[in-house]
Amino acid sequence: MAASRRRRSRRITIAAAVAAVALTAGLATGCDAVSKALDCVQTAEAVADSVTDLQQAVENASNDPTQIDEALAAIDQNLDEIGDKTDNADVNKAVDHLNAAVSNVRTAVKNGDETPDLSPVTDAAGELTKVCTP
């Protein structure tokens, strides 16, 4: 009888250990996902701020045309950060759309357009914010 109690006690101990390992692994994975989501949200907010800066730079282009390039560079940098921090297909798709929109604005500015259409940039930034929101 004492032997069967020891076996049962060992089984309970082993089961508890396995459950603890599984729970810890699940929590670590969950925290990692939450951390990545927060990184995405923070960077998406930075992108939104950069898009606002770009809009202001276009409005003030006659005073300082270099502001447009600086705003576009800031968006590029933020997009690189998001790309490095996520493997989410929806986020990557939104980043690709925003990269394309920024590239189109950059091309328009190089071709002499003083008031490029920023609506694709703002739409893509909105899409990015939407997919990054937990």
Tab-separated table of C-alpha atoms in Angstrom:
chain	number	residue	atom	x	y	z
A	1	MET	CA	0.000	0.000	0.000
A	2	ALA	CA	2.834	2.417	0.784
A	3	ALA	CA	4.369	1.615	-2.611
A	4	SER	CA	1.165	2.495	-4.439
A	5	ARG	CA	0.990	5.814	-2.555
A	6	ARG	CA	4.556	6.613	-3.587
A	7	ARG	CA	3.776	5.807	-7.237
A	8	ARG	CA	0.665	7.931	-7.132
A	9	SER	CA	2.620	10.741	-5.449
A	10	ARG	CA	5.307	10.513	-8.159
A	11	ARG	CA	2.671	10.600	-10.892
A	12	ILE	CA	1.095	13.673	-9.340
A	13	THR	CA	4.510	15.323	-8.991
A	14	ILE	CA	5.399	14.515	-12.621
A	15	ALA	CA	2.015	15.712	-13.855
A	16	ALA	CA	2.387	18.944	-11.891
A	17	ALA	CA	5.879	19.500	-13.286
A	18	VAL	CA	4.698	18.913	-16.855
A	19	ALA	CA	1.768	21.274	-16.316
A	20	ALA	CA	4.069	23.932	-14.860
A	21	VAL	CA	6.435	23.687	-17.836
A	22	ALA	CA	3.538	23.890	-20.294
A	23	LEU	CA	2.016	26.850	-18.483
A	24	THR	CA	5.332	28.687	-18.321
A	25	ALA	CA	5.967	28.090	-22.017
A	26	GLY	CA	2.469	29.319	-22.839
A	27	LEU	CA	2.879	32.445	-20.769
A	28	ALA	CA	6.283	33.194	-22.252
A	29	THR	CA	4.889	32.834	-25.759
A	30	GLY	CA	1.885	34.969	-24.859
A	31	CYS	CA	4.071	37.701	-23.395
A	32	ASP	CA	6.272	37.635	-26.472
A	33	ALA	CA	3.206	38.105	-28.686
A	34	VAL	CA	1.979	40.975	-26.508
A	35	SER	CA	5.418	42.572	-26.588
A	36	LYS	CA	5.530	42.353	-30.389
A	37	ALA	CA	2.038	43.823	-30.641
A	38	LEU	CA	3.016	46.741	-28.410
A	39	ASP	CA	6.145	47.330	-30.494
A	40	CYS	CA	3.955	47.368	-33.596
A	41	VAL	CA	1.484	49.816	-32.069
A	42	GLN	CA	4.248	52.135	-30.864
A	43	THR	CA	5.968	52.123	-34.229
A	44	ALA	CA	2.652	52.584	-36.058
A	45	GLU	CA	2.061	55.658	-33.889
A	46	ALA	CA	5.514	56.919	-34.836
A	47	VAL	CA	4.626	56.362	-38.498
A	48	ALA	CA	1.400	58.320	-38.016
A	49	ASP	CA	3.394	61.154	-36.476
A	50	SER	CA	5.816	61.050	-39.411
A	51	VAL	CA	2.921	61.170	-41.866
A	52	THR	CA	1.626	64.267	-40.072
A	53	ASP	CA	5.129	65.746	-40.353
A	54	LEU	CA	5.101	64.915	-44.070
A	55	GLN	CA	1.784	66.690	-44.538
A	56	GLN	CA	3.162	69.776	-42.792
A	57	ALA	CA	6.373	69.574	-44.811
A	58	VAL	CA	4.400	69.544	-48.061
A	59	GLU	CA	2.387	72.540	-46.880
A	60	ASN	CA	5.637	74.384	-46.045
A	61	ALA	CA	7.651	73.151	-49.038
A	62	SER	CA	8.122	76.653	-50.380
A	63	ASN	CA	9.889	77.631	-47.136
A	64	ASP	CA	12.056	74.514	-46.738
A	65	PRO	CA	11.887	71.768	-49.378
A	66	THR	CA	14.277	69.541	-47.387
A	67	GLN	CA	11.533	68.917	-44.811
A	68	ILE	CA	9.770	66.582	-47.251
A	69	ASP	CA	12.876	64.416	-47.638
A	70	GLU	CA	13.381	64.368	-43.877
A	71	ALA	CA	9.760	63.326	-43.260
A	72	LEU	CA	9.975	60.593	-45.901
A	73	ALA	CA	13.228	59.337	-44.369
A	74	ALA	CA	11.574	59.200	-40.925
A	75	ILE	CA	8.716	57.104	-42.323
A	76	ASP	CA	11.232	54.776	-43.991
A	77	GLN	CA	13.079	54.334	-40.712
A	78	ASN	CA	9.865	53.551	-38.814
A	79	LEU	CA	8.812	51.042	-41.458
A	80	ASP	CA	12.190	49.319	-41.211
A	81	GLU	CA	11.651	48.996	-37.453
A	82	ILE	CA	8.244	47.389	-37.905
A	83	GLY	CA	9.576	45.046	-40.557
A	84	ASP	CA	12.356	43.925	-38.236
A	85	LYS	CA	10.002	43.302	-35.307
A	86	THR	CA	7.187	41.309	-36.868
A	87	ASP	CA	6.485	38.288	-38.977
A	88	ASN	CA	2.759	39.020	-39.195
A	89	ALA	CA	1.583	38.791	-42.819
A	90	ASP	CA	-1.032	41.550	-42.441
A	91	VAL	CA	1.485	43.930	-40.892
A	92	ASN	CA	4.047	43.166	-43.599
A	93	LYS	CA	1.409	43.773	-46.293
A	94	ALA	CA	0.513	47.146	-44.735
A	95	VAL	CA	4.210	48.039	-44.523
A	96	ASP	CA	4.624	47.151	-48.208
A	97	HIS	CA	1.667	49.380	-49.154
A	98	LEU	CA	3.064	52.265	-47.146
A	99	ASN	CA	6.532	51.780	-48.645
A	100	ALA	CA	5.017	51.947	-52.145
A	101	ALA	CA	3.032	55.087	-51.290
A	102	VAL	CA	6.113	56.784	-49.831
A	103	SER	CA	8.118	55.826	-52.903
A	104	ASN	CA	5.458	57.385	-55.144
A	105	VAL	CA	5.563	60.635	-53.157
A	106	ARG	CA	9.355	60.666	-53.293
A	107	THR	CA	9.246	60.200	-57.085
A	108	ALA	CA	6.639	62.942	-57.479
A	109	VAL	CA	8.760	65.363	-55.448
A	110	LYS	CA	11.880	64.521	-57.475
A	111	ASN	CA	9.874	65.183	-60.632
A	112	GLY	CA	9.054	68.685	-59.383
A	113	ASP	CA	5.603	68.147	-57.876
A	114	GLU	CA	5.372	70.666	-55.051
A	115	THR	CA	2.055	69.299	-53.781
A	116	PRO	CA	2.142	65.528	-54.217
A	117	ASP	CA	-0.970	63.492	-53.449
A	118	LEU	CA	-0.520	62.207	-49.901
A	119	SER	CA	-3.829	60.343	-49.668
A	120	PRO	CA	-2.237	56.949	-50.513
A	121	VAL	CA	0.299	57.549	-47.722
A	122	THR	CA	-2.361	58.463	-45.175
A	123	ASP	CA	-4.554	55.534	-46.269
A	124	ALA	CA	-1.657	53.087	-45.953
A	125	ALA	CA	-0.679	54.515	-42.565
A	126	GLY	CA	-4.274	54.022	-41.434
A	127	GLU	CA	-4.157	50.435	-42.657
A	128	LEU	CA	-0.944	49.867	-40.707
A	129	THR	CA	-2.418	51.337	-37.548
A	130	LYS	CA	-5.480	49.133	-37.971
A	131	VAL	CA	-3.504	45.874	-38.307
A	132	CYS	CA	-1.224	46.798	-35.425
A	133	THR	CA	-4.070	47.504	-33.012
A	134	PRO	CA	-4.474	44.535	-30.653
